[in-house]
Coordinates of C-alpha atoms in Angstrom, one line a residue:
X81 CA -9.1 140.5 84.3
X82 CA -12.9 141.0 84.2
X83 CA -13.9 143.3 82.3
X84 CA -16.7 146.7 82.8
X85 CA -19.3 148.7 81.2
X86 CA -22.2 150.6 81.8
X87 CA -24.4 153.0 79.9
X88 CA -26.4 155.4 81.1
X89 CA -29.0 157.3 79.0
X90 CA -29.0 155.2 75.9
X91 CA -33.3 154.8 75.1
X92 CA -33.5 152.0 73.9
X93 CA -30.3 150.8 72.2
X94 CA -28.7 150.1 75.9
X95 CA -28.2 145.7 75.1
X96 CA -26.6 146.4 72.5
X97 CA -24.1 149.3 73.8
X98 CA -23.0 146.8 76.4
X99 CA -21.8 143.9 74.0
X100 CA -20.4 145.7 72.1
X101 CA -18.4 146.6 75.1
X102 CA -18.2 143.8 75.9
X103 CA -16.6 142.1 73.0
X104 CA -14.3 145.9 73.2
X105 CA -13.1 144.3 76.8
X106 CA -12.3 139.8 75.2
X107 CA -8.9 140.4 74.8
X108 CA -8.8 141.7 78.9
X109 CA -9.6 137.8 79.1
X110 CA -12.6 135.7 80.9
X111 CA -14.9 132.9 81.4
X112 CA -18.1 134.1 81.3
X113 CA -20.6 137.1 80.5
X114 CA -23.8 138.7 80.9
X115 CA -26.1 142.4 81.4
X116 CA -28.6 143.3 83.9
X117 CA -30.8 146.6 82.8
X118 CA -33.7 148.3 84.4
X119 CA -35.6 149.3 82.0
X120 CA -38.4 145.5 82.6
X121 CA -39.1 146.0 78.5
X122 CA -39.5 140.9 80.1
X123 CA -39.2 141.4 83.6
X124 CA -41.4 137.6 83.4
X125 CA -38.6 136.5 81.6
X126 CA -35.6 136.5 84.7
X127 CA -36.8 133.9 87.3
X128 CA -34.7 135.6 89.3
X129 CA -34.7 139.4 88.2
X130 CA -38.5 140.0 89.4
X131 CA -38.9 143.4 89.7
X132 CA -36.9 145.4 87.5
X133 CA -33.8 144.3 86.2
X134 CA -33.5 142.0 83.3
X135 CA -30.5 139.6 83.9
X136 CA -28.9 137.4 81.2
X137 CA -25.9 136.1 81.8
X138 CA -23.9 132.8 80.4
X139 CA -20.5 131.1 81.1
X140 CA -18.4 130.7 77.7
X141 CA -18.0 133.4 75.3
X142 CA -19.2 136.0 75.0
X143 CA -20.5 134.5 71.8
X144 CA -22.7 132.2 74.4
X145 CA -24.9 135.1 75.8
X146 CA -25.9 136.7 72.6
X147 CA -26.6 133.1 71.0
X148 CA -28.9 133.3 74.5
X149 CA -30.1 136.5 74.0
X150 CA -31.8 135.6 70.6
X151 CA -35.8 136.0 70.9
X152 CA -35.6 138.3 74.6
X153 CA -35.9 141.9 75.1
X154 CA -34.1 143.4 77.5
X155 CA -33.3 147.2 77.1
X156 CA -33.8 150.1 78.6
X157 CA -31.9 152.7 79.6
X158 CA -29.6 152.5 81.4
X159 CA -27.7 148.8 82.0
X160 CA -24.3 147.2 83.4
X161 CA -22.5 144.2 81.2
X162 CA -19.0 142.1 83.1
X163 CA -16.8 139.5 81.0
X164 CA -15.5 137.8 84.4
X165 CA -12.0 136.1 84.7
X166 CA -12.5 133.6 87.7
X167 CA -10.9 133.9 91.1
X168 CA -14.0 132.9 93.4
X169 CA -16.1 129.8 92.2
X170 CA -15.0 128.4 88.8
X171 CA -16.7 129.2 85.2
X172 CA -20.7 128.6 85.2
X173 CA -23.8 130.5 84.9
X174 CA -24.6 130.9 88.4
X175 CA -21.4 132.2 89.3
X176 CA -21.3 135.4 86.0
X177 CA -21.6 138.9 86.7
X178 CA -24.0 141.1 86.9
X179 CA -24.8 139.7 90.8
X180 CA -28.5 141.0 92.4
X181 CA -30.3 140.4 95.5
X182 CA -32.9 138.2 95.7
X183 CA -35.6 140.4 95.1
X184 CA -34.0 141.3 91.1
X185 CA -33.8 145.0 93.0
X186 CA -30.7 145.2 92.0
X187 CA -27.3 143.7 89.8
X188 CA -23.9 145.0 90.6
X189 CA -20.4 143.8 88.8
X190 CA -17.3 143.6 90.3
X191 CA -13.4 143.2 89.7
X192 CA -11.1 142.8 92.4
X193 CA -11.2 141.0 95.2
X194 CA -13.4 141.4 98.6
X195 CA -11.2 140.1 101.6
X196 CA -13.6 139.9 104.4
X197 CA -16.4 137.9 101.6
X198 CA -16.7 134.8 103.6
X199 CA -17.7 136.9 106.6
X200 CA -20.5 139.0 105.3
X201 CA -21.6 136.3 103.6
X202 CA -21.8 134.7 107.1
X203 CA -23.6 138.1 108.9
X204 CA -25.8 138.5 105.4
X205 CA -27.0 134.0 105.7
X206 CA -27.6 134.3 109.3
X207 CA -30.6 137.2 108.5
X208 CA -31.6 134.9 105.6
X209 CA -29.9 135.9 102.9
X210 CA -29.9 133.2 100.1
X211 CA -26.9 133.2 97.8
X212 CA -27.4 132.3 94.9
X213 CA -23.3 131.6 93.6
X214 CA -20.0 130.7 95.1
X215 CA -18.9 134.8 95.0
X216 CA -17.6 137.3 96.2
X217 CA -18.9 139.5 94.4
X218 CA -22.0 138.4 96.2
X219 CA -22.8 140.1 99.3
X220 CA -22.7 143.9 96.9
X221 CA -26.4 143.1 95.8
X222 CA -27.1 141.7 99.6
X223 CA -25.6 144.5 101.0
X224 CA -27.3 147.2 99.0
X225 CA -30.8 146.1 99.3
X226 CA -30.1 145.1 103.1
X227 CA -30.0 149.4 103.2
X228 CA -33.0 149.7 101.1
X229 CA -34.6 147.7 102.9
X230 CA -33.9 150.3 105.7
X231 CA -35.1 153.0 103.8
X232 CA -31.8 154.5 102.1
X233 CA -31.8 155.6 99.0
X234 CA -30.2 154.3 96.1
X235 CA -26.8 156.2 96.5
X236 CA -26.6 155.9 100.0
X237 CA -27.4 152.8 100.3
X238 CA -24.6 151.7 97.5
X239 CA -22.6 154.2 99.8
X240 CA -23.3 152.3 102.9
X241 CA -22.6 148.8 101.2
X242 CA -18.5 149.8 99.8
X243 CA -18.0 151.0 103.3
X244 CA -18.3 147.3 104.7
X245 CA -16.1 145.6 102.3
X246 CA -12.3 145.2 102.4
X247 CA -9.6 144.4 99.2
X248 CA -9.5 145.1 95.9
X249 CA -12.8 146.6 93.6
X250 CA -14.1 148.5 90.8
X251 CA -18.1 148.1 91.1
X252 CA -20.7 149.2 89.5
X253 CA -24.8 148.8 90.7
X254 CA -28.2 149.6 89.2
X255 CA -31.4 149.9 91.1
X256 CA -33.9 148.9 89.9
X257 CA -35.7 152.9 89.1
X258 CA -33.0 155.0 90.4
X259 CA -31.9 156.1 86.3
X260 CA -28.5 156.0 87.1
X261 CA -25.7 154.1 87.7
X262 CA -23.0 153.4 90.9
X263 CA -19.3 153.1 90.9
X264 CA -17.0 153.3 93.0
X265 CA -13.3 152.1 93.3
X266 CA -10.2 150.8 95.5
X267 CA -7.2 149.6 93.7
X268 CA -8.7 148.2 90.7
X269 CA -9.7 150.7 87.6
X270 CA -13.0 152.0 86.7
X271 CA -12.6 155.3 83.8
X272 CA -16.0 156.5 82.8
X273 CA -16.9 158.4 79.2
X274 CA -18.8 161.7 79.0
X275 CA -20.5 161.9 76.2
X276 CA -23.5 163.6 74.7
X277 CA -26.9 162.6 75.9
X278 CA -25.9 159.2 77.1
X279 CA -22.5 159.1 79.9
X280 CA -20.0 155.8 80.1
X281 CA -18.4 154.2 82.3
X282 CA -15.6 150.8 82.1
X283 CA -11.9 149.2 83.3
X284 CA -11.0 150.2 80.4
X285 CA -11.5 152.7 77.8
X286 CA -11.5 151.0 74.7
X287 CA -15.3 149.6 75.6
X288 CA -16.7 152.5 74.4
X289 CA -14.4 155.3 72.8
X290 CA -16.4 154.2 69.5
X291 CA -19.2 157.0 71.3
X292 CA -16.7 159.1 73.2
X293 CA -13.3 158.9 73.5
X294 CA -13.9 162.0 76.8
X295 CA -12.6 160.5 79.8
X296 CA -12.6 160.7 83.1
X297 CA -10.4 158.8 85.6
X298 CA -11.1 156.9 89.1
X299 CA -9.0 157.6 91.8
X300 CA -9.3 155.5 94.8
X301 CA -11.9 156.5 97.8
X302 CA -14.4 158.3 95.1
X303 CA -17.6 157.1 94.0
X304 CA -19.3 158.5 91.3
X305 CA -23.0 158.3 89.7
X306 CA -24.4 158.8 86.1
X307 CA -27.4 159.7 84.5
X308 CA -28.2 160.3 81.3
X309 CA -27.4 163.8 81.1
X310 CA -24.7 164.3 83.8
X311 CA -22.3 162.5 86.1
X312 CA -20.5 163.4 89.6
X313 CA -17.9 162.2 91.3
X314 CA -17.7 162.7 95.1
X315 CA -15.0 161.1 97.5
X316 CA -15.4 159.2 101.3
X317 CA -16.9 161.7 102.7
X318 CA -19.6 162.6 100.1
X319 CA -17.6 166.3 99.0
X320 CA -17.4 167.4 95.9
X321 CA -14.9 166.2 93.9
X322 CA -12.8 168.3 90.7
X323 CA -12.1 165.9 87.9
X324 CA -10.7 166.9 84.6
X325 CA -11.8 165.8 81.2
X326 CA -9.0 164.3 79.3
X327 CA -9.4 163.4 75.2
X328 CA -8.3 159.8 74.3
X329 CA -5.8 160.0 71.3
X330 CA -7.1 156.2 70.7
X331 CA -9.8 156.5 67.9
X332 CA -12.0 153.4 67.8
X333 CA -10.3 152.7 64.1
X334 CA -6.2 152.0 65.6
X335 CA -8.5 149.5 68.5
X336 CA -9.9 147.5 65.0
X337 CA -7.7 144.6 63.1
X338 CA -7.4 146.8 59.8
X339 CA -7.6 143.5 57.8
X340 CA -5.2 141.1 59.9
X341 CA -6.2 137.7 61.1
X342 CA -4.9 138.1 65.5
X343 CA -4.9 141.9 67.2
X344 CA -1.5 140.1 67.8
X345 CA -0.1 140.0 64.0
X346 CA -1.1 143.7 64.1
X347 CA 0.5 144.5 66.8
X348 CA 3.1 142.9 65.7
X349 CA 3.6 145.1 62.7
X350 CA 2.8 148.4 64.2
X351 CA 6.4 148.6 65.5
X352 CA 7.8 150.5 63.9
X353 CA 4.9 153.1 63.7
X354 CA 4.8 152.3 68.0
X355 CA 9.3 152.8 67.9
X356 CA 8.0 156.3 65.5
X357 CA 6.2 158.1 68.7
X358 CA 7.8 156.5 71.5
X359 CA 11.3 158.6 70.1
X360 CA 9.2 161.7 69.0
X361 CA 11.0 165.1 69.9
X362 CA 12.9 162.3 72.0
X363 CA 16.3 162.5 70.5
X364 CA 18.2 165.2 68.3
X365 CA 21.2 163.3 66.5
X366 CA 22.0 167.0 65.2
X367 CA 23.1 167.9 68.3
X368 CA 23.5 164.7 70.2
X369 CA 21.0 164.0 73.4
X370 CA 17.4 162.9 74.5
X371 CA 15.7 164.6 76.6
X372 CA 12.4 163.6 77.6
X373 CA 9.4 165.1 78.7
X374 CA 8.2 165.8 82.2
X375 CA 11.9 163.8 83.3
X376 CA 13.9 167.2 83.2
X377 CA 13.7 167.9 87.3
X378 CA 14.6 163.8 87.7
X379 CA 17.9 164.1 88.9
X380 CA 21.2 160.8 89.2
X381 CA 20.1 158.7 91.7
X382 CA 22.7 156.6 94.0
X383 CA 20.6 153.4 93.1
X384 CA 17.4 152.1 90.7
X385 CA 15.2 149.5 91.3
X386 CA 13.2 148.4 88.7
X387 CA 9.4 145.8 89.9
X388 CA 7.6 144.8 86.6
X389 CA 5.8 141.7 86.3
X390 CA 6.1 139.1 83.1
X391 CA 7.4 140.7 80.2
X392 CA 7.9 143.9 81.5
X393 CA 9.9 142.1 84.4
X394 CA 11.6 140.3 80.6
X395 CA 11.9 144.8 80.5
X396 CA 12.9 145.2 83.7
X397 CA 15.7 143.0 83.5
X398 CA 18.1 145.0 79.4
X399 CA 17.4 147.7 81.9
X400 CA 19.1 146.7 84.5
X401 CA 21.7 145.3 82.3
X402 CA 22.4 148.7 81.6
X403 CA 22.0 150.7 83.6
X404 CA 24.7 148.0 85.6
X405 CA 27.1 148.3 83.0
X406 CA 26.7 152.5 83.0
X407 CA 28.2 151.6 87.0
X408 CA 24.9 152.3 88.5
X409 CA 23.7 150.6 91.5
X410 CA 20.9 148.7 89.4
X411 CA 18.3 145.3 90.1
X412 CA 15.2 144.0 88.8
X413 CA 13.0 142.4 90.4
X414 CA 9.3 140.4 90.9
X415 CA 6.7 143.3 91.5
X416 CA 5.0 139.6 93.7
X417 CA 8.5 140.0 95.3
X418 CA 8.7 142.9 96.2
X419 CA 6.1 144.1 97.8
X420 CA 7.0 141.6 100.2
X421 CA 10.4 140.8 100.6
X422 CA 11.1 144.9 100.9
X423 CA 15.1 145.1 100.1
X424 CA 16.7 148.6 101.4
X425 CA 16.5 151.7 100.3
X426 CA 19.0 154.1 100.5
X427 CA 17.7 158.1 100.7
X428 CA 19.0 158.3 96.3
X429 CA 17.1 154.8 95.4
X430 CA 14.5 154.9 92.6
X431 CA 11.9 152.7 91.9
X432 CA 10.7 152.3 88.2
X433 CA 7.3 150.3 87.7
X434 CA 7.4 148.7 84.2
X435 CA 3.7 148.4 83.5
X436 CA 2.1 148.3 80.2
X437 CA -1.7 149.3 81.2
X438 CA -0.2 151.1 84.7
X439 CA -3.1 149.4 86.3
X440 CA -0.7 145.4 87.0
X441 CA -2.2 145.1 91.2
X442 CA 1.4 144.0 92.0
X443 CA 3.1 146.8 90.2
X444 CA 1.0 149.3 91.9
X445 CA 2.0 147.5 95.4
X446 CA 5.5 147.4 94.8
X447 CA 5.8 151.7 93.8
X448 CA 3.7 152.0 96.7
X449 CA 5.2 150.1 99.7
X450 CA 8.5 152.1 97.5
X451 CA 6.4 155.1 97.6
X452 CA 5.6 155.3 101.6
X453 CA 9.4 153.9 102.2
X454 CA 10.5 157.0 101.5
X455 CA 11.5 156.4 97.4
X456 CA 11.1 158.3 94.6
X457 CA 9.0 156.5 92.2
X458 CA 8.7 156.6 88.5
X459 CA 6.3 154.8 86.1
X460 CA 6.9 153.0 82.6
X461 CA 3.4 153.2 81.1
X462 CA 1.9 153.0 77.8
X463 CA -1.6 154.4 79.0
X464 CA -1.7 158.0 80.3
X465 CA -4.5 158.4 83.2
X466 CA -4.0 154.2 84.2
X467 CA -3.7 154.3 88.4
X468 CA 0.6 154.3 87.9
X469 CA 1.1 157.3 86.3
X470 CA -0.9 159.4 88.5
X471 CA 0.6 158.5 91.8
X472 CA 3.6 158.0 90.8
X473 CA 6.3 161.0 91.5
X474 CA 7.5 160.8 87.7
X475 CA 5.9 159.5 84.8
X476 CA 7.4 158.5 81.1
X477 CA 4.5 157.4 78.7
X478 CA 5.1 154.6 76.4
X479 CA 2.6 156.4 73.4
X480 CA 2.8 153.1 71.5
X481 CA -0.9 153.4 71.2
X482 CA -3.4 150.6 72.1
X483 CA -2.5 146.7 72.6
X484 CA -5.3 144.9 72.9
X485 CA -3.8 141.9 72.5
X486 CA -2.8 139.4 75.5
X487 CA 0.4 138.6 74.3
X488 CA 2.7 142.5 74.4
X489 CA 4.3 142.5 71.6
X490 CA 5.0 147.1 70.4
X491 CA 4.8 147.3 74.1
X492 CA 7.6 145.1 74.8
X493 CA 9.9 146.3 72.1
X494 CA 8.6 150.3 73.1
X495 CA 9.8 149.1 76.3
X496 CA 13.3 148.9 75.4
X497 CA 13.5 152.0 72.9
X498 CA 12.1 153.9 76.2
X499 CA 14.9 152.3 78.9
X500 CA 17.1 153.3 76.0
X501 CA 15.8 156.6 76.4
X502 CA 15.4 157.4 80.2
X503 CA 18.8 155.8 81.2
X504 CA 20.4 158.5 79.1
X505 CA 17.5 161.0 81.3
X506 CA 19.2 159.6 84.4
X507 CA 23.6 158.9 84.1
X508 CA 25.4 162.4 83.8
X509 CA 27.1 163.1 81.3
X510 CA 30.6 161.5 81.8
X511 CA 28.3 158.0 82.1
X512 CA 26.9 158.5 79.5
X513 CA 29.8 157.6 76.2
X514 CA 28.3 158.5 73.1
X515 CA 25.3 158.8 73.0
X516 CA 25.7 160.3 68.8
X517 CA 25.5 157.0 67.9
X518 CA 23.0 155.1 70.3
X519 CA 20.9 158.6 68.9
X520 CA 21.5 157.1 65.7
X521 CA 21.2 154.3 66.5
X522 CA 17.4 154.1 68.0
X523 CA 16.9 156.4 65.0
X524 CA 16.9 153.9 62.6
X525 CA 15.7 150.5 64.0
X526 CA 12.8 151.3 62.7
X527 CA 12.9 151.0 58.9
X528 CA 14.9 148.0 60.3
X529 CA 11.8 146.2 62.6
X530 CA 9.5 146.8 59.6
X531 CA 12.6 145.0 56.9
X532 CA 12.8 142.3 59.1
X533 CA 9.0 142.4 59.0
X534 CA 9.7 142.4 55.6
X535 CA 12.5 139.4 55.3
X536 CA 12.2 137.2 58.6
X537 CA 11.7 133.3 57.4
X538 CA 9.9 132.3 60.7
X539 CA 6.7 131.2 59.6
X540 CA 9.3 128.7 57.3
X541 CA 11.1 127.6 60.9
X542 CA 8.2 126.8 62.2
X543 CA 7.3 124.1 59.9
X544 CA 10.5 122.8 60.3
X545 CA 10.2 122.0 64.1
X546 CA 6.3 121.7 64.1
X547 CA 5.6 119.5 66.2
X548 CA 8.9 119.2 68.1
X549 CA 8.7 118.5 72.3
X550 CA 10.1 121.4 73.6
X551 CA 11.2 124.8 72.6
X552 CA 14.4 126.5 74.0
X553 CA 15.4 130.4 73.9
X554 CA 19.4 131.3 75.4
X555 CA 21.0 134.5 74.9
X556 CA 23.2 135.8 76.6
X557 CA 23.6 140.0 78.4
X558 CA 20.6 142.1 76.4
X559 CA 19.7 138.8 74.5
X560 CA 19.2 136.6 78.4
X561 CA 16.7 139.5 78.7
X562 CA 15.0 138.1 75.0
X563 CA 16.0 134.3 75.3
X564 CA 13.4 135.2 78.8
X565 CA 10.9 136.9 76.3
X566 CA 11.0 134.8 73.3
X567 CA 10.0 131.8 75.2
X568 CA 7.3 133.6 77.1
X569 CA 5.5 134.7 74.1
X570 CA 5.9 130.9 72.5
X571 CA 3.8 129.4 75.6
X572 CA 1.7 132.2 76.4
X573 CA 0.2 131.8 72.7
X574 CA 1.0 128.6 71.5
X575 CA 0.5 125.9 75.0
X576 CA 3.4 124.1 73.9
X577 CA 6.3 123.8 76.5
X578 CA 9.3 126.2 76.1
X579 CA 12.0 127.7 78.4
X580 CA 14.1 131.1 78.6
X581 CA 17.7 130.1 79.9
X582 CA 21.4 132.3 80.2
X583 CA 23.2 130.0 77.7
X584 CA 25.7 129.8 80.3
X585 CA 23.7 127.7 82.2
X586 CA 22.2 124.8 80.1
X587 CA 25.2 123.2 81.3
X588 CA 24.4 123.5 84.7
X589 CA 20.8 121.4 84.5
X590 CA 18.4 122.2 81.9
X591 CA 21.2 120.6 79.4
X592 CA 19.5 116.9 81.1
X593 CA 16.3 117.9 79.0
X594 CA 18.0 118.4 75.5
X595 CA 17.1 116.2 72.7
X596 CA 16.8 116.0 68.8
X597 CA 13.1 116.6 69.3
X598 CA 13.6 120.5 71.1
X599 CA 14.9 123.0 68.9
X600 CA 17.5 125.1 70.5
X601 CA 16.9 129.1 69.8
X602 CA 20.5 131.6 70.0
X603 CA 20.4 135.4 70.4
X604 CA 23.7 136.1 68.2
X605 CA 24.5 139.4 67.5
X606 CA 27.8 141.2 67.3
X607 CA 31.4 139.1 67.4
X608 CA 32.5 140.1 71.0
X609 CA 32.5 137.5 74.2
X610 CA 28.9 137.2 74.8
X611 CA 28.5 135.7 70.9
X612 CA 32.2 133.9 70.9
X613 CA 30.8 132.4 74.5
X614 CA 27.0 131.7 73.0
X615 CA 28.7 130.4 70.6
X616 CA 30.2 127.7 72.8
X617 CA 27.0 127.1 74.3
X618 CA 25.2 126.3 70.3
X619 CA 27.8 123.5 69.8
X620 CA 26.8 121.5 73.3
X621 CA 23.6 121.4 72.1
X622 CA 24.9 120.3 69.2
X623 CA 26.3 118.1 70.1
X624 CA 23.1 116.5 72.6
X625 CA 21.4 116.5 68.8
X626 CA 19.0 119.2 69.1
X627 CA 18.5 121.3 66.2
X628 CA 20.4 124.6 66.3
X629 CA 18.3 128.2 65.4
X630 CA 20.5 130.9 65.5
X631 CA 18.7 134.8 65.0
X632 CA 21.9 136.8 63.9
X633 CA 22.9 139.6 62.8
X634 CA 25.9 138.0 60.3
X635 CA 29.0 139.8 61.9
X636 CA 30.1 136.1 64.2
X637 CA 29.9 133.0 62.7
X638 CA 27.2 131.4 64.5
X639 CA 24.8 131.0 61.3
X640 CA 27.7 127.5 60.8
X641 CA 27.0 125.8 63.4
X642 CA 22.7 127.0 62.5
X643 CA 20.0 124.3 61.5
X644 CA 17.7 126.8 60.5
X645 CA 18.8 131.4 60.8
X646 CA 16.6 134.2 61.5
X647 CA 18.5 137.3 60.3
X648 CA 18.6 140.3 61.3
X649 CA 21.1 143.5 60.2
X650 CA 24.0 144.6 62.5
X651 CA 23.5 147.8 64.2
X652 CA 24.4 148.8 67.8
X653 CA 24.8 146.4 70.3
X654 CA 21.6 148.2 72.5
X655 CA 18.7 148.4 70.0
X656 CA 20.4 144.7 68.7
X657 CA 17.6 142.6 70.9
X658 CA 14.5 144.8 69.7
X659 CA 15.1 143.3 66.3
X660 CA 16.2 139.6 68.0
X661 CA 12.9 139.3 69.5
X662 CA 10.7 140.8 66.5
X663 CA 11.3 137.3 64.7
X664 CA 11.1 135.8 68.1
X665 CA 7.7 137.2 68.3
X666 CA 7.2 135.8 64.9
X667 CA 8.4 132.5 65.4
X668 CA 5.4 132.2 68.3
X669 CA 2.8 133.6 66.4
X670 CA 4.0 131.4 63.3
X671 CA 3.1 128.6 65.1
X672 CA 0.7 129.3 67.7
X673 CA -1.9 129.5 63.5
X674 CA -0.5 126.4 62.6
X675 CA -1.4 125.2 65.7
X676 CA -4.9 126.8 65.5
X677 CA -5.2 128.2 69.0
X678 CA -7.0 130.9 70.6
X679 CA -3.7 133.9 70.1
X680 CA -5.4 137.6 70.8
X681 CA -7.6 135.0 73.6
X682 CA -5.0 132.6 75.1
X683 CA -6.7 130.2 78.0
X684 CA -6.5 131.1 81.3
X685 CA -4.7 134.7 81.0
X686 CA -5.5 138.5 81.4
X687 CA -4.0 141.5 79.8
X688 CA -4.4 143.8 82.7
X689 CA -4.1 141.7 86.2
X690 CA -5.5 143.8 88.7
X691 CA -5.8 141.5 91.6
X692 CA -2.3 140.1 92.9

């Protein structure tokens, strides 16, 4: 969601570091952007910044902020920036971050939601404080200013303000003349970048990756102070916290488009590489076994509960199907529902949180509640050092590399492959069936994905059905989650109406919506019972004049009943969903491109959803 960038020590270049950092965070989704710099280069330019802090912020895209800064001389040695995704108050210049106190001596950026902001606002207004925005965040600079007025030093004033907040926050503040950034986190991610002659902070690593790959992840309740040549982390009581400096494997080049028109298209084409990364060192075809590092002590659970949101929830449904088919009691829950319904837990329940970023607020909340009730927890995530990775009892990293596009692509494919590996670790040997066959199929999968990418007719299919009113996606068994994901990708980036269904449910209501202007995408592989029944569903919609597109391996006669065909190789039943999904990703992408949509930054959406 919202993005934070801060830099201490970039004398003479702070402004550009902040703007570039915000550009690197655009993928998170936003509706306004702003920066604040303590330098005094043009103090009289901005009436709202009557002190030494210069502030510039604009509704809309980052380009609007850049235009507003043309000819301005804002710069200095310490600064913070922010991209806002609206929660309290509509998108506008006045609601954009950073927010300041009345005198312009304090500037603050904030991710999260301050739940007690109304009572704090009422208290401050009673003391004569005038607010200039509708946001919950603005109470923070006023609380800091109030403490400064009582004689507190900047760090103490920041700590005092934070102590009064309820809710979730990643906060960064600068105070006129302090030469430092003060930061704190609770239920919202914040990471430090340790540089040479400058130190950084951000809500996500790509913000400063071109400057340093050495990072320190803050935990809930920790405070950080950054200056040009030093950094320190303390707990809520002020005691020093020893932090490990980690080196991120990603490079700045990996987060670029590499010549592709969009990050999404690049990441779709990176899937062979991503899957190789997920599999590397974890499968042994000679011995026909799977071994995932870090999971050695994980015993076979009596029950598994998956918690996830959005695309990750579709992966959870896939995992639940595989485990259920192996005789393990399994359920997949939307994390937002799990956190409030609290399904029964047995002493041997394993709760698996699937989250691309490792920072998804609903999933973290579900995992924390499960752990608080005595469950063992495991995170399946792509981000090393993320909150989920640090807090769970076990973690399995996807190793898919950075994903910038808001619509998840390579991470979903990696989640499906990762779940296959995880399940082989969880199940006792007697339940595994022919692991050697699966290991061989997983080894071949990256090359098969490349084959689909090279030969796909998705762009031609889009040409055939451009202008249709609605789009349905159907599948059975392991292809039901793929149908849901295909519809989600389509609606996310095309803004057209799309729905995914279990194929057998068409006749229980959705057929009422089927017309000649409703293309139906059906996933059919193999020639087993699921394939035969799905072909029956294809005939049902065909009888109602709906055009049919089948994604098929050609093993069955599904193509005979289709108006268009998207082919995939005939493969193992557990890897076929990955290939079918690639075809549907390409359909969504090409339709969105035809429609001229903002593919990497779809409206109203964010890459990392860090509020519940």
